Amino acid sequence: MNNKEIVAQAVYEVVEEQLTLAEVERLLENPKSVDHGDVAFPAFSLAKVFRKAPQQIAAELAEKINPDAFEKIEVVGPYLNFFMKKEVISSMVLKEIAKEDQSFGDSNIGNEGNVTIDMSSPNIAKPISMGHLRSTVIGNSISLILSKIGYNPIKINHLGDWGTQFGKLIVAYKKWGSEEKVKAEPINELLRLYVEFHERAEEEPELNDEARAWFKKLEDNDEEALSLWKWFRSESLKEFNKIYGMLEIDFDSFNGEAFYNDKMDEVVTLLEEKHLLQTNEGAEIVDLEKYGLNPALIKKSDGATLYITRDLAAALYRKREYNFVKSLYVVGNEQSGHFKQLKAVIKELGFDWSDEMVHVPFGLITKDGKKLSTRKGKIVLLEEVLNEAKDSALAQIEAKNPDLPNKEEIANQVGVGAVVFHDLKNDRLNNFDFSLEEVVRFEGETGPYVQYTHARAMTVLGKADFTVDPEAVYALNDADSWEIIKLLQSYPEVVIQAAEQYEPSVIAKHSIKLAQAFNKYYAHTKILVDDEQRDARLALVHAVTVILKEDLRLLGVHAPNRM
Ligand code: ARG
């Protein structure tokens, strides 16, 4: 129970005849300052029924309310200010966490509804970029958070495995490529060919026509085009899977753009039936002026389909296949125009579920203030970043804890965790500059700091040889522990907030606050004392380990017991 529920219950008991429990709860307010207590009840709405001044009602209620859970109930004008009794709240919260362990904060709000999450979605034959990393880790965390509150997430990797770039790549490969080189280093070599194509096409624009012709062949199932495409795709996927393996992230579907190749006629037919298609200089478009948007280009004059055509087919397919209650697209904010168009066309088709399609955008990762771009070959290769982060974590562990038995494994969990946490700790829409040194710091607001705090708390429990007892009463009443108790108690609401906003940073920020509060507590309070406070304090430490670990789990980050 949270404080509002406790207060609501206590107030309800004395106004049962006038208000329902839900009505009382709706009236409760959060006081602006701690001096006004933890929860406030305004008595105005009772003035009519009681035919008395709200001030007088407040004073009378204060007399009647069962005071057990409260330190005091103050009457300030028409308000009742409730100050929660620390012992009562702390024992209630610690009991719940002791009893339910990792499940604290679980709920069934989602009612097992399917939520498709379009995430990661890198492009074949190009390195997976930092932007794709963002999509991967944000999407993964959202899926974990949604599943904690009872949704059934479906992670879909909408691979960029179709489009004119394959025409370019086939041209470049046939002119300047070699099989051995692609086999040896697929992504680097394919990227090199792609970059070479763009450089040369600046001088020789005819190359672009050749590329278009090859893509058309691919769409028409030309055998040579198809076999090259399949080969590029499987070589690329092998490399992507290495990275997904390092992140320990998996997908429910790898249906990429090519999967919709034979499902686009349906889109075109539907659009025609609803008289939504217009011809414009030979191309087929849907006018979206009434949405204040540019027209959506469905088919080019040569009949080739586009990115949005495939996304329309994908949306119809997902609705049919999964009957989603929400359909999320975790894609950089530079594509927000595209997703507005996508939603608008689905709406024009008369599907009201277009309202459930949500673009979950995020900001750019920059390097020295500049955008990372694949086209010019300037890219921070993700695998390198993850490997460097791991090395740096290993060096810090060597320095701090050289006797640790499984250093390599822990370094991996810390290094990867650092990169992931760094990505998730800021509001997802913020741009941020990537600096490896900052990512792997053991201090400050970093993943390693939270992991380290968790390990430290685990060590305390180990030394004390303490096992938490869900039947025991653990009552605490000091100010430092109260800060922790409040952070623990708010956890279920924090999880819901993160889910509603599709915002993993809400969880990351909670973990940082909790880690900071614990470290402050640990510095001020002797835990292994010789009196009845010892067990209560250890139960608090235990609860901190449970919730820090759960915070990290929801971000997709390990919480090693030692580091
Ligand atoms: N492959 C695209 C890119 O790298 C992202 C795809 C996002 N998902 C989608 N359904 N459009 O830009």
XYZ file of C-alpha atoms and ligand atoms in Angstrom:
575
model
C 0.000 0.000 0.000
C 1.226 3.498 -0.640
C 0.678 6.409 1.714
C -2.312 7.699 -0.205
C -4.035 4.349 0.035
C -3.392 4.242 3.775
C -4.727 7.761 4.315
C -7.686 7.131 2.011
C -8.635 4.079 4.035
C -8.364 5.954 7.319
C -10.456 8.908 6.076
C -12.983 6.652 4.400
C -13.679 4.868 7.675
C -15.136 8.098 9.086
C -16.938 9.435 5.983
C -18.287 6.119 4.678
C -21.791 7.522 4.345
C -20.736 10.574 2.373
C -17.950 9.383 0.061
C -16.691 6.182 -1.572
C -13.123 5.003 -1.016
C -12.224 5.907 -4.591
C -13.660 9.407 -4.145
C -11.605 9.962 -1.021
C -8.502 8.787 -2.818
C -9.117 11.151 -5.712
C -9.383 14.102 -3.339
C -6.025 13.478 -1.677
C -3.138 15.798 -2.490
C 0.618 15.752 -2.241
C 1.633 18.625 0.055
C 4.055 21.049 -1.566
C 6.512 20.944 1.312
C 7.517 18.226 3.778
C 6.483 20.575 6.614
C 2.926 19.880 5.566
C 3.279 16.157 5.960
C 3.138 13.297 3.478
C -0.481 13.452 2.297
C -3.209 16.114 2.574
C -6.994 15.851 2.550
C -8.991 18.987 1.683
C -12.367 19.079 3.410
C -14.167 21.448 0.972
C -16.180 18.813 -0.814
C -17.811 17.726 2.434
C -19.083 21.214 3.271
C -22.363 20.734 1.422
C -23.295 17.362 2.930
C -22.306 18.298 6.443
C -23.617 21.874 6.118
C -20.620 23.144 8.008
C -17.545 25.224 7.236
C -14.679 23.111 5.799
C -12.396 24.276 8.645
C -14.782 22.896 11.202
C -15.187 19.614 9.295
C -11.432 19.197 9.104
C -11.115 19.686 12.850
C -13.877 17.174 13.591
C -12.497 14.540 11.233
C -9.071 14.853 12.809
C -10.597 13.811 16.124
C -12.301 10.725 14.714
C -9.658 9.263 12.412
C -7.807 6.201 13.672
C -4.329 7.580 14.432
C -2.390 4.293 14.409
C -0.551 4.799 11.110
C 0.247 8.464 11.736
C 2.848 10.387 13.629
C 0.355 13.251 13.742
C -2.610 14.672 11.876
C -2.451 18.451 11.636
C -5.410 20.670 10.877
C -4.448 23.710 8.819
C -7.556 25.643 7.829
C -9.693 23.375 5.642
C -6.845 20.875 5.231
C -5.936 17.741 7.124
C -2.204 17.093 6.873
C -1.150 13.534 7.537
C 2.351 12.710 8.769
C 3.001 9.008 8.288
C 4.437 7.037 11.186
C 7.890 5.935 10.013
C 7.832 2.656 11.950
C 4.523 1.630 10.430
C 5.468 2.473 6.864
C 8.952 1.021 7.053
C 7.761 -2.284 8.463
C 5.010 -2.466 5.852
C 7.371 -1.740 2.938
C 10.156 -4.003 4.161
C 7.679 -6.802 4.730
C 6.343 -6.544 1.203
C 9.794 -6.612 -0.311
C 10.940 -9.451 1.931
C 7.896 -11.481 1.019
C 7.651 -10.920 -2.676
C 11.300 -10.450 -3.538
C 11.797 -9.369 -7.177
C 8.069 -9.110 -7.765
C 7.595 -5.880 -5.777
C 5.918 -3.465 -8.189
C 4.470 -6.177 -10.444
C 0.900 -5.603 -11.574
C -1.576 -6.708 -14.176
C -2.439 -3.333 -15.635
C -1.642 -4.614 -19.121
C -4.072 -7.510 -18.911
C -1.752 -9.579 -21.117
C -2.381 -7.292 -24.087
C 0.112 -7.627 -26.926
C 2.412 -4.693 -27.534
C 4.569 -4.858 -30.656
C 7.880 -3.061 -30.250
C 9.659 -2.211 -33.471
C 13.249 -1.846 -32.310
C 16.907 -1.994 -33.294
C 16.173 -2.437 -37.031
C 19.666 -1.845 -38.459
C 20.331 -1.829 -42.153
C 21.867 -4.810 -43.866
C 25.346 -4.261 -45.261
C 25.970 -1.333 -42.959
C 27.423 -1.338 -39.478
C 24.898 -1.205 -36.707
C 25.196 2.394 -35.505
C 24.993 4.071 -32.109
C 21.465 5.096 -33.095
C 20.529 1.455 -33.565
C 22.119 0.723 -30.204
C 19.854 3.327 -28.645
C 16.811 1.782 -30.266
C 17.905 -1.691 -29.148
C 18.474 -0.875 -25.505
C 15.532 1.520 -25.148
C 13.207 -0.991 -26.845
C 14.502 -3.827 -24.698
C 14.022 -1.865 -21.488
C 10.511 -0.792 -22.496
C 9.671 -4.427 -23.156
C 10.911 -5.437 -19.680
C 9.011 -2.598 -18.003
C 5.783 -3.360 -19.881
C 6.012 -7.001 -19.056
C 6.413 -6.156 -15.352
C 3.015 -4.464 -15.422
C 1.323 -7.299 -17.258
C 1.643 -6.554 -20.976
C 2.935 -9.086 -23.460
C 5.684 -7.362 -25.441
C 6.685 -8.611 -28.903
C 10.123 -7.418 -29.996
C 10.380 -7.005 -33.730
C 13.620 -6.300 -35.557
C 12.396 -4.533 -38.694
C 15.671 -5.072 -40.554
C 16.478 -2.618 -43.307
C 16.983 -5.420 -45.783
C 15.222 -3.873 -48.764
C 15.430 -0.662 -50.737
C 17.439 1.178 -53.346
C 20.657 0.807 -51.329
C 20.748 -2.839 -52.403
C 20.778 -1.718 -56.001
C 23.785 0.456 -55.147
C 25.514 -2.340 -53.340
C 25.025 -4.832 -56.155
C 26.451 -2.344 -58.650
C 29.430 -1.594 -56.390
C 30.069 -5.258 -55.667
C 29.957 -6.245 -59.323
C 32.283 -3.425 -60.325
C 34.778 -3.190 -57.469
C 34.148 -6.007 -55.014
C 35.453 -9.493 -54.437
C 33.992 -12.543 -52.768
C 37.029 -13.198 -50.565
C 36.995 -9.709 -49.133
C 33.293 -9.823 -48.277
C 33.719 -13.237 -46.662
C 36.676 -12.067 -44.586
C 35.098 -8.932 -43.176
C 31.523 -8.683 -44.392
C 30.299 -5.443 -42.892
C 33.499 -3.494 -43.337
C 33.815 -4.568 -46.929
C 30.171 -3.921 -47.760
C 30.415 -0.548 -46.080
C 33.555 0.218 -48.066
C 31.716 -0.639 -51.279
C 28.773 1.497 -50.261
C 31.019 4.452 -49.468
C 32.884 3.965 -52.727
C 29.596 3.960 -54.592
C 28.624 7.320 -53.130
C 31.998 8.871 -53.812
C 32.013 7.735 -57.404
C 28.354 8.609 -57.983
C 29.148 12.214 -57.203
C 31.333 12.221 -60.317
C 29.305 9.723 -62.359
C 25.593 10.213 -61.677
C 24.729 7.430 -64.179
C 25.698 4.979 -61.458
C 22.506 5.934 -59.674
C 20.447 4.851 -62.674
C 22.252 1.533 -62.761
C 21.555 1.080 -59.075
C 17.877 1.817 -59.532
C 17.708 -0.727 -62.348
C 19.288 -3.396 -60.137
C 16.913 -2.712 -57.318
C 14.029 -3.056 -59.734
C 15.455 -6.429 -60.801
C 15.610 -7.428 -57.167
C 11.964 -6.508 -56.679
C 11.135 -8.558 -59.775
C 12.876 -11.625 -58.288
C 15.823 -11.666 -60.681
C 17.919 -14.676 -59.726
C 21.347 -13.056 -59.645
C 20.102 -10.019 -57.757
C 18.280 -12.214 -55.274
C 21.221 -14.469 -54.522
C 23.582 -11.534 -53.947
C 21.008 -9.915 -51.696
C 20.522 -13.119 -49.663
C 24.254 -13.428 -49.203
C 24.713 -9.799 -48.066
C 21.837 -10.306 -45.659
C 23.073 -13.479 -44.017
C 26.626 -12.195 -43.657
C 25.359 -9.000 -42.059
C 23.007 -10.816 -39.706
C 25.873 -12.915 -38.398
C 27.630 -9.746 -37.322
C 24.531 -8.150 -35.827
C 23.918 -11.300 -33.828
C 27.361 -10.988 -32.266
C 26.342 -7.621 -30.871
C 22.913 -8.796 -29.734
C 24.766 -11.645 -28.042
C 27.021 -9.213 -26.174
C 23.984 -7.227 -25.060
C 22.042 -10.430 -24.297
C 19.068 -9.074 -26.191
C 16.866 -11.293 -28.329
C 13.944 -10.704 -30.668
C 10.634 -12.386 -31.287
C 10.793 -11.616 -34.985
C 13.350 -10.633 -37.593
C 10.724 -9.834 -40.207
C 12.454 -6.974 -41.966
C 11.388 -4.823 -44.849
C 11.865 -7.588 -47.430
C 9.312 -9.719 -45.613
C 6.652 -7.311 -46.808
C 7.654 -7.501 -50.446
C 4.678 -9.692 -51.329
C 2.350 -7.854 -48.935
C 2.456 -4.434 -50.533
C -0.064 -5.064 -53.286
C -2.685 -5.292 -50.582
C -1.752 -1.819 -49.367
C -1.968 -0.380 -52.865
C -5.317 -2.108 -53.502
C -6.761 -0.815 -50.236
C -5.600 2.694 -51.019
C -7.136 2.462 -54.471
C -10.433 1.152 -53.118
C -10.666 4.121 -50.801
C -9.693 6.476 -53.612
C -6.726 7.718 -51.689
C -4.075 7.301 -54.370
C -3.227 10.168 -56.665
C -0.809 10.205 -59.560
C 1.809 12.881 -59.443
C 4.438 13.031 -62.198
C 4.026 9.306 -62.690
C 4.388 8.506 -58.983
C 1.552 7.344 -56.686
C 1.006 9.468 -53.629
C -1.451 9.917 -50.750
C -2.268 13.526 -50.066
C -1.961 14.372 -46.358
C -2.493 18.093 -46.502
C -5.312 18.042 -43.987
C -2.820 16.648 -41.451
C -0.358 19.419 -42.296
C 1.993 16.769 -43.686
C 3.807 16.234 -46.954
C 2.223 13.693 -49.293
C 3.218 10.065 -48.662
C 5.036 8.621 -51.666
C 3.742 5.060 -52.120
C 5.183 4.070 -55.512
C 7.826 5.719 -57.630
C 7.276 6.344 -61.346
C 9.251 3.158 -62.153
C 6.880 1.175 -59.922
C 9.405 0.684 -57.093
C 7.952 0.778 -53.599
C 9.290 2.819 -50.721
C 10.146 2.655 -47.043
C 6.661 3.850 -46.078
C 4.936 1.336 -48.373
C 6.685 -1.442 -46.487
C 5.813 0.138 -43.148
C 2.147 0.287 -44.160
C 2.215 -3.401 -45.065
C 4.004 -4.126 -41.769
C 1.397 -2.232 -39.747
C -1.483 -4.177 -41.348
C 0.377 -7.432 -40.880
C 1.138 -6.732 -37.204
C -2.434 -5.813 -36.418
C -3.654 -9.014 -38.024
C -0.941 -11.262 -36.634
C -0.747 -9.927 -33.064
C -3.910 -7.905 -32.611
C -1.825 -5.452 -30.600
C -3.243 -3.075 -28.019
C -0.278 -0.780 -28.721
C 2.234 -0.734 -31.524
C 5.478 1.039 -30.658
C 8.205 2.211 -32.989
C 11.444 2.922 -31.166
C 13.184 4.989 -33.823
C 15.246 8.194 -33.764
C 13.366 11.485 -33.728
C 14.725 12.398 -37.162
C 12.098 9.979 -38.499
C 9.145 11.587 -36.774
C 7.814 12.951 -40.083
C 7.774 9.437 -41.484
C 5.823 8.041 -38.542
C 3.321 10.897 -38.658
C 2.692 10.057 -42.298
C 2.434 6.358 -41.524
C -0.195 6.932 -38.824
C -2.090 9.386 -41.007
C -2.324 6.981 -43.943
C -3.558 4.173 -41.655
C -6.144 6.582 -40.283
C -7.199 7.598 -43.801
C -7.705 3.912 -44.552
C -10.319 3.984 -41.813
C -8.490 1.936 -39.183
C -9.125 3.452 -35.773
C -6.237 1.469 -34.301
C -3.973 4.067 -35.876
C -4.447 5.791 -32.493
C -2.545 2.941 -30.852
C 0.508 3.382 -33.073
C 3.125 5.273 -31.097
C 6.423 6.584 -32.342
C 8.814 6.452 -29.367
C 11.548 8.791 -30.575
C 14.984 9.427 -29.109
C 17.797 11.937 -29.590
C 21.118 11.575 -31.343
C 24.361 10.311 -29.981
C 27.024 12.702 -31.125
C 30.790 12.607 -31.035
C 32.458 15.937 -30.285
C 29.130 17.582 -30.977
C 28.731 16.114 -34.475
C 26.314 13.537 -35.793
C 27.788 10.129 -36.488
C 27.170 9.193 -40.077
C 27.500 5.856 -41.854
C 27.500 7.240 -45.321
C 30.886 8.868 -45.109
C 32.221 5.918 -43.136
C 32.620 7.981 -39.959
C 31.149 5.753 -37.389
C 31.907 4.553 -33.933
C 31.664 0.838 -34.309
C 29.496 -0.471 -31.585
C 31.465 -3.610 -31.068
C 34.569 -1.532 -30.444
C 32.753 0.601 -27.900
C 31.495 -2.463 -26.046
C 34.941 -4.049 -26.076
C 36.644 -0.897 -24.864
C 34.089 -0.488 -22.102
C 34.778 -4.035 -21.004
C 38.553 -3.473 -20.967
C 38.191 -0.331 -18.970
C 35.918 -2.095 -16.466
C 38.452 -4.897 -16.157
C 41.233 -2.411 -15.391
C 39.146 -0.831 -12.615
C 38.283 -4.199 -11.131
C 41.960 -5.221 -11.188
C 42.732 -2.069 -9.222
C 39.900 -2.363 -6.695
C 39.366 -6.054 -6.263
C 42.247 -8.063 -7.761
C 41.231 -11.309 -5.986
C 37.819 -11.550 -7.586
C 37.562 -15.036 -9.133
C 35.458 -14.386 -12.258
C 36.899 -11.025 -13.224
C 36.345 -11.439 -16.968
C 32.676 -12.235 -16.602
C 32.103 -9.379 -14.179
C 34.056 -6.959 -16.377
C 31.767 -7.917 -19.217
C 28.659 -7.282 -17.124
C 30.037 -3.960 -15.928
C 31.356 -2.784 -19.299
C 28.228 -3.637 -21.242
C 26.059 -2.453 -18.370
C 27.898 0.873 -18.360
C 27.189 1.513 -22.034
C 23.556 0.484 -21.699
C 22.967 2.487 -18.518
C 24.596 5.573 -19.978
C 22.242 5.374 -22.878
C 19.162 5.004 -20.676
C 19.820 7.438 -17.853
C 18.858 10.627 -19.710
C 15.400 11.465 -21.022
C 15.389 9.567 -24.265
C 14.763 12.691 -26.337
C 17.976 14.381 -25.197
C 20.951 14.297 -27.513
C 24.179 13.321 -25.810
C 27.836 13.273 -26.612
C 29.531 9.943 -26.356
C 32.587 9.735 -24.119
C 33.845 6.351 -23.103
C 35.672 7.673 -20.015
C 32.434 9.062 -18.672
C 30.484 5.907 -19.432
C 32.596 3.547 -17.342
C 33.274 5.714 -14.297
C 32.626 3.922 -11.020
C 31.509 7.230 -9.464
C 28.858 9.764 -10.354
C 25.605 8.860 -12.027
C 26.785 5.792 -13.905
C 25.817 2.157 -14.304
C 28.973 0.903 -12.571
C 28.131 3.162 -9.613
C 24.711 1.546 -9.188
C 26.159 -1.927 -9.731
C 28.913 -1.190 -7.232
C 26.428 0.031 -4.648
C 24.413 -3.147 -5.085
C 27.544 -5.300 -4.654
C 28.523 -3.310 -1.573
C 25.124 -3.876 0.016
C 25.359 -7.581 -0.834
C 28.708 -7.704 0.944
C 27.162 -6.202 4.085
C 24.458 -8.878 4.067
C 27.051 -11.578 3.509
C 29.209 -10.416 6.398
C 26.230 -10.287 8.724
C 25.101 -13.728 7.611
C 21.578 -12.333 7.433
C 18.469 -13.878 5.889
C 15.380 -11.763 5.737
C 12.256 -13.143 7.446
C 8.974 -12.172 5.763
C 7.096 -12.786 9.025
C 9.230 -10.450 11.138
C 8.415 -6.817 11.948
C 11.227 -4.488 10.875
C 10.481 -1.005 12.145
C 12.774 1.941 11.469
C 12.252 5.559 12.423
C 15.388 7.565 11.675
C 15.617 10.256 9.017
C 18.280 8.627 6.797
C 16.446 5.339 6.476
C 13.201 7.247 5.873
C 14.637 8.638 2.642
C 15.360 5.089 1.491
C 11.980 3.803 2.638
C 10.215 6.476 0.599
C 12.188 5.534 -2.520
C 11.360 1.871 -1.998
C 7.720 2.559 -1.290
C 7.306 4.631 -4.455
C 8.680 1.865 -6.644
C 5.389 0.489 -8.027
C 4.380 4.019 -9.081
C 7.807 4.643 -10.595
C 7.453 1.514 -12.734
C 4.008 2.580 -13.931
C 5.252 6.059 -14.745
C 8.159 4.625 -16.769
C 5.721 2.399 -18.654
C 3.207 5.150 -19.375
C 5.894 7.471 -20.693
C 7.894 4.725 -22.456
C 10.780 6.224 -20.535
C 13.465 3.906 -19.103
C 15.277 6.961 -17.674
C 12.592 7.080 -14.958
C 13.898 3.708 -13.743
C 17.560 4.695 -14.192
C 17.019 7.871 -12.179
C 15.268 5.930 -9.442
C 18.234 3.556 -9.239
C 20.680 6.453 -8.926
C 18.645 8.127 -6.174
C 18.319 4.866 -4.312
C 22.050 4.142 -4.636
C 22.895 7.646 -3.408
C 20.482 7.418 -0.484
C 21.919 4.054 0.477
C 25.534 5.259 0.312
C 24.637 8.237 2.491
C 22.915 5.941 4.962
C 25.845 3.560 4.949
C 28.266 6.396 5.697
C 26.167 7.704 8.633
C 24.740 4.614 10.206
C 26.415 1.682 11.782
C 24.460 -1.271 10.534
C 25.970 -4.147 12.465
C 24.974 -2.811 15.886
C 24.264 -4.889 18.944
C 20.592 -4.153 19.501
C 17.149 -4.772 18.055
C 17.811 -2.226 15.298
C 20.349 -4.572 13.701
C 17.816 -6.814 11.953
C 15.676 -3.908 10.849
C 18.704 -2.206 9.340
C 19.775 -5.389 7.606
C 16.263 -5.854 6.258
C 16.572 -2.356 4.840
C 19.901 -3.243 3.209
C 18.300 -6.372 1.816
C 15.404 -4.380 0.365
C 17.888 -1.994 -1.260
C 19.659 -4.915 -2.958
C 16.353 -6.298 -4.222
C 15.161 -3.028 -5.707
C 18.523 -1.937 -7.144
C 18.785 -5.299 -8.827
C 15.246 -4.995 -10.136
C 15.902 -1.451 -11.404
C 18.959 -2.724 -13.262
C 17.100 -5.747 -14.590
C 14.421 -3.477 -16.065
C 17.181 -1.593 -17.870
C 18.689 -4.837 -19.187
C 21.752 -4.583 -16.941
C 23.269 -7.260 -14.679
C 23.752 -6.747 -10.963
C 26.804 -8.833 -9.995
C 27.032 -9.735 -6.306
C 30.686 -8.763 -6.171
C 32.808 -6.477 -8.270
N 16.189 0.631 -40.776
C 15.754 1.942 -40.407
C 16.960 2.855 -40.183
O 18.017 2.403 -39.849
C 14.939 1.951 -39.143
C 13.640 1.191 -39.237
C 12.690 1.597 -38.178
N 11.453 0.861 -38.172
C 10.456 1.059 -39.047
N 9.405 0.287 -38.958
N 10.493 1.968 -39.977
O 16.823 4.054 -40.328
